[in-house]
Coordinates of C-alpha atoms in Angstrom, one line a residue:
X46 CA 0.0 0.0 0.0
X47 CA 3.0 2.2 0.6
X48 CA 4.5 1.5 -2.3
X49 CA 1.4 2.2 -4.5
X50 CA 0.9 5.4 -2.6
X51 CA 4.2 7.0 -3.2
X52 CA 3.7 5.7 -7.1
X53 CA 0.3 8.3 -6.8
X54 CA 1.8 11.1 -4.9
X55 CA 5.3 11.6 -6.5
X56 CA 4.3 10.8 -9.9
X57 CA 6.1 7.8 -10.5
X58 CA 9.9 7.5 -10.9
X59 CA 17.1 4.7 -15.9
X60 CA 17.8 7.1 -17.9
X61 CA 18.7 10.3 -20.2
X62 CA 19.9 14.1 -20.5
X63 CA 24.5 16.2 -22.9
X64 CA 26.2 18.3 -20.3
X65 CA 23.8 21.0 -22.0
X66 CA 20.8 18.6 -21.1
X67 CA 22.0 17.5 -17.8
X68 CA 22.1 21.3 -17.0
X69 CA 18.0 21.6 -17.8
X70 CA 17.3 18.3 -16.4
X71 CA 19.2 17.8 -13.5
X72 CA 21.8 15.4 -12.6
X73 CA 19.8 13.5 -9.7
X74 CA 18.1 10.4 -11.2
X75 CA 14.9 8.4 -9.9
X76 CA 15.4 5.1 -11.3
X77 CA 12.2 2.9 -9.8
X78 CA 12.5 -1.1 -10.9
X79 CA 9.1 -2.9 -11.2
X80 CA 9.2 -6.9 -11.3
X81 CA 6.1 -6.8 -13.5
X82 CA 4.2 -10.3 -12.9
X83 CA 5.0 -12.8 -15.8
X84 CA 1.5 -13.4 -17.0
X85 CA 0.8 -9.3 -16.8
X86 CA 3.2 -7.6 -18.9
X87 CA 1.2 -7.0 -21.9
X88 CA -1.7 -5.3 -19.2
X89 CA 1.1 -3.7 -17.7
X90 CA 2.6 -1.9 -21.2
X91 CA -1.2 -1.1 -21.7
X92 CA -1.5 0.5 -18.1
X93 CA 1.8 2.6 -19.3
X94 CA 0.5 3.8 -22.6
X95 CA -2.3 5.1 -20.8
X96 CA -0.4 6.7 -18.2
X97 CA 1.5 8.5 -21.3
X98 CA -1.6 9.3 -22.9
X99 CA -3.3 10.9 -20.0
X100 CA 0.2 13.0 -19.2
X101 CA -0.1 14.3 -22.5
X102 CA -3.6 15.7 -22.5
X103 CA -2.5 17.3 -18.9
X104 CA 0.9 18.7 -20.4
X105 CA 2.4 16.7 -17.3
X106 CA 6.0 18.6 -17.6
X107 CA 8.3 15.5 -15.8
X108 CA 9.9 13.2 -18.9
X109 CA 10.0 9.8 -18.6
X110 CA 11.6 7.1 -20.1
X111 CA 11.7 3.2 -19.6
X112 CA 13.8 0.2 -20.0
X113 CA 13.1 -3.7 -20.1
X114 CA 16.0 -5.9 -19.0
X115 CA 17.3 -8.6 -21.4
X116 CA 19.3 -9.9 -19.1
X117 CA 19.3 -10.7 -15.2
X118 CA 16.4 -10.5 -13.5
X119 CA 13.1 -9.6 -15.2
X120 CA 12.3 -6.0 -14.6
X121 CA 11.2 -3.1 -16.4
X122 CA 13.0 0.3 -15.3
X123 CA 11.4 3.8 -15.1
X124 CA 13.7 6.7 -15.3
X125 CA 13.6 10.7 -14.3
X126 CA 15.8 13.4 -13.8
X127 CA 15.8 16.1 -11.0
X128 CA 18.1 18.8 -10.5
X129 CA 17.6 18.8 -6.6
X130 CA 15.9 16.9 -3.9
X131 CA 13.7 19.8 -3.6
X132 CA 12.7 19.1 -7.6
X133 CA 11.3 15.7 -6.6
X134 CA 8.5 16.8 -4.0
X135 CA 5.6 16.4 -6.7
X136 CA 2.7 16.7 -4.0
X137 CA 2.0 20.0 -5.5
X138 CA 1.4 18.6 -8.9
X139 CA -2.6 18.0 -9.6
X140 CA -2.8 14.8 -11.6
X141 CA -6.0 14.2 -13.2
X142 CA -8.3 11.3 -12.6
X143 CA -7.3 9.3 -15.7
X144 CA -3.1 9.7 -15.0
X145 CA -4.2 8.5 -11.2
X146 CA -6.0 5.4 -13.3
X147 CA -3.6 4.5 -15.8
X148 CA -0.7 4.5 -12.5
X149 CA -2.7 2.0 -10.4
X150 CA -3.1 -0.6 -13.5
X151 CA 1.2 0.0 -13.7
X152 CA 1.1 -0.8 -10.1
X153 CA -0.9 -4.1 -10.2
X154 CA 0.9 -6.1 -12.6
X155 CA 4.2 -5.6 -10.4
X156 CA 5.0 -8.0 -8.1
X157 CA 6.9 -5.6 -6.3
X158 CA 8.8 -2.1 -6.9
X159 CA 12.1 -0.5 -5.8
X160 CA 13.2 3.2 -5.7
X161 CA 16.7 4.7 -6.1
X162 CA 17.8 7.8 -5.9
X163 CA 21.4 8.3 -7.6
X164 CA 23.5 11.7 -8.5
X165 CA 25.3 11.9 -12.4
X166 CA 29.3 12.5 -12.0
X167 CA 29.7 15.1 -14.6
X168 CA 33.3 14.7 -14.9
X169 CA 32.8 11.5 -16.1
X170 CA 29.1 11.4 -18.1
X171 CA 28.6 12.2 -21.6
X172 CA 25.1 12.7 -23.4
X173 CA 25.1 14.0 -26.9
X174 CA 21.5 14.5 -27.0
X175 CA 18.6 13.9 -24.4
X176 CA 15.8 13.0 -27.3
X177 CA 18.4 10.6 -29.5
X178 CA 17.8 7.6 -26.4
X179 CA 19.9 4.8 -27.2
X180 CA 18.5 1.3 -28.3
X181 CA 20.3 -0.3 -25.5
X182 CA 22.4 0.2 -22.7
X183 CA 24.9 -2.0 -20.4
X184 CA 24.5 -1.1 -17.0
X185 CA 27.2 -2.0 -14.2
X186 CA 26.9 -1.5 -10.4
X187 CA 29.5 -1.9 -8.5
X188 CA 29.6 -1.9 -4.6
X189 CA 32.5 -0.4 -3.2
X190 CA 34.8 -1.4 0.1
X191 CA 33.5 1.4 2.5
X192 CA 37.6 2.2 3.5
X193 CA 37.7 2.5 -0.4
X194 CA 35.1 5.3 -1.2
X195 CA 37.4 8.7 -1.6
X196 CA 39.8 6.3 -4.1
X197 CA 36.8 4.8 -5.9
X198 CA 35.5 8.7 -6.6
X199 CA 38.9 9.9 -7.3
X200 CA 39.2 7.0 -10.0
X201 CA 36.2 7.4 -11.6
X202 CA 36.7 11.7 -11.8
X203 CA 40.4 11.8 -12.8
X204 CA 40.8 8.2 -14.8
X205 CA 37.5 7.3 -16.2
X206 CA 36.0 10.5 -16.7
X207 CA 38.7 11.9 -19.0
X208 CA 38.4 8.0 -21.3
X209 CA 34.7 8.7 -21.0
X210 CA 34.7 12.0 -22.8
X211 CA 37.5 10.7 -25.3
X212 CA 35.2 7.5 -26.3
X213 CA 32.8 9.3 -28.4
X214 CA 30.6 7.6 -27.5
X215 CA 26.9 9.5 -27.3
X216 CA 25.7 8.3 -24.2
X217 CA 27.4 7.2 -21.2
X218 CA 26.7 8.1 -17.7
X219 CA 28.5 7.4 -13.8
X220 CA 26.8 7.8 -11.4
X221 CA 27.0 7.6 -7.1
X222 CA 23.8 5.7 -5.2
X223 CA 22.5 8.5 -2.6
X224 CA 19.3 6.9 -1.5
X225 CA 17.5 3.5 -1.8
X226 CA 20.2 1.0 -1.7
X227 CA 23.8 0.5 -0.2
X228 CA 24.9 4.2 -0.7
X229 CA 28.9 2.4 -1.8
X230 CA 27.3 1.5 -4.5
X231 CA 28.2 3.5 -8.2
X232 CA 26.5 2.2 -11.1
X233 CA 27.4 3.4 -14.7
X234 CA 25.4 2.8 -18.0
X235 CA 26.9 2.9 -22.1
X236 CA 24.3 3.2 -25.1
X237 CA 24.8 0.9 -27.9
X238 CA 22.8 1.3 -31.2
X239 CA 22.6 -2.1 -31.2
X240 CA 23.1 -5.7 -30.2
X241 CA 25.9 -5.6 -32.3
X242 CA 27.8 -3.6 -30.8
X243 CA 28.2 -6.2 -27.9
X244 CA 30.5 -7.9 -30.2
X245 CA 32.8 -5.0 -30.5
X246 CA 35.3 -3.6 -27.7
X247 CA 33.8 -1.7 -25.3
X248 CA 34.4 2.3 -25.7
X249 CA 36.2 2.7 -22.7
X250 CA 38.6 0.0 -24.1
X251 CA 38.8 1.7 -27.6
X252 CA 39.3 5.0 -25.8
X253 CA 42.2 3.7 -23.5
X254 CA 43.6 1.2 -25.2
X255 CA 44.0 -2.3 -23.7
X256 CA 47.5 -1.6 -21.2
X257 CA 46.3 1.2 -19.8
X258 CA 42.3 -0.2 -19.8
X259 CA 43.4 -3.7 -18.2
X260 CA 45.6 -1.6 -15.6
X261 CA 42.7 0.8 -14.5
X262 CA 40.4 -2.2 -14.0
X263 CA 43.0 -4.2 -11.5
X264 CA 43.0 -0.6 -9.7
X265 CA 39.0 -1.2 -9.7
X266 CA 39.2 -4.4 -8.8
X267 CA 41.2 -4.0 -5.8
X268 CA 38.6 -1.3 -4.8
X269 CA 34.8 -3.4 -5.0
X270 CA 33.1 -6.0 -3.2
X271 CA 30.8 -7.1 -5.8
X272 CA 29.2 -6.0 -9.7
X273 CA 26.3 -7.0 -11.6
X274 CA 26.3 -6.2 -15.3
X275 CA 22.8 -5.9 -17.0
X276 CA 21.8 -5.1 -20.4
X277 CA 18.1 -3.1 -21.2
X278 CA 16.5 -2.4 -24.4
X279 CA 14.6 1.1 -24.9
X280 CA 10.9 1.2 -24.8
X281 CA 10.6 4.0 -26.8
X282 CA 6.4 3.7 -27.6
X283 CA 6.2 3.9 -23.6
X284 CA 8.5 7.1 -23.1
X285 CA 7.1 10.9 -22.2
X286 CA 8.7 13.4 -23.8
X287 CA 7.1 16.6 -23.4
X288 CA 8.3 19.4 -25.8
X289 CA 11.1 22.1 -24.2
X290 CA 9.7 25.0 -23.1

């Protein structure tokens, strides 16, 4: 019941804005992950259409975009951007009767939901363009060793961040965990066009080079506890993108 109320109230919760759209958006993320039942999903991408439809006649003005997992565990992910805590307090926000609808079908086809709040690294994110979302992304969260936490930062600012940029590559994103999981935990997320490009070197391998990219990740190593790789695809048809103002 909690759950479902703070899905009402805040107006629901992976992924997207270029340093110039990071700067209208906000670098503090809402991811929330819904394990949608297994016999519901097709009621539960129906419950989301109508949840965009009804944002659109209301000129709702939060974007939203979501991801299905093709790997790991099966979840669908819903993303938004903030540019401070005080951005996500919502309750002001009148939703009409139908967007209230749509969100409580979304909420009955998930066995259960979780919400995390995470904050973008600029010195070591890249998005070309907020509206050009990436077929797919690899996602990789990494828990670090707590004694470990000021090296971990320092590596991802000062050794990744500068291969990031370099990569070329037109989405890629690091991030810290603030709220609503182990808060040692930084995940980071590449956009690929395409299946395909799994088969290829990563960018941060092209960008480095393999010496120096095999030596930065025994330095990372030496630094986590545990990491879970995951790959989504993009469900564009579901995402809201209302126009720029």
């Amino acid at each position: 019941m909690y759950t479902r109320m703070k899905w009402l109230m805040m107006s629901a919760a992976l992924v997207l804005g270029a340093v110039p759209g990071m700067s209208q958006e906000g670098n503090f993320r809402r991811i929330m992950r819904f394990h949608v039942k297994p016999d519901m999903v097709s009621e539960f991408m129906a419950a989301v259409e109508a949840d965009k439809e009804a944002m659109k006649k209301m000129a709702h003005p939060r974007r939203q975009t979501w991801w299905q997992s093709t790997s790991g565990p099966n979840e669908i992910l819903l993303v938004r951007y903030y540019k401070n805590y005080a951005d996500m307090d919502e309750t002001g926000l009148q939703l009409t009767s139908q967007v209230s609808l749509a969100r409580a079908r979304v909420m009955k086809c998930a066995n259960s939901t979780e919400t995390v709040i995470d904050e973008l690294i600029p010195a070591a994110t890249v998005i070309a363009d907020r509206n050009a979302l990436p077929k797919y992304i690899r996602t990789l969260r990494s828990e670090v060793k707590p004694e470990k936490m000021l090296e971990y930062a320092a590596w991802v600012e000062k050794e990744i961040g500068p291969a990031v940029k370099k990569s070329g590559t037109k989405l890629f994103l690091n991030s810290r965990v603030r709220y609503g999981s182990t808060t040692n935990m930084y995940i980071s997320a590449v956009g690929m066009d395409s299946m395909a490009n799994f088969d290829e070197p990563l960018p941060l391998l092209k960008a480095m080079g393999k010496p120096a990219y095999d030596a930065a990740m025994a330095r990372r190593s030496a630094m986590i506890t545990h990491t879970e790789a995951t790959i989504y695809r993009s469900l564009p048809n579901l995402n809201y993108m209302p126009e720029a103002k």
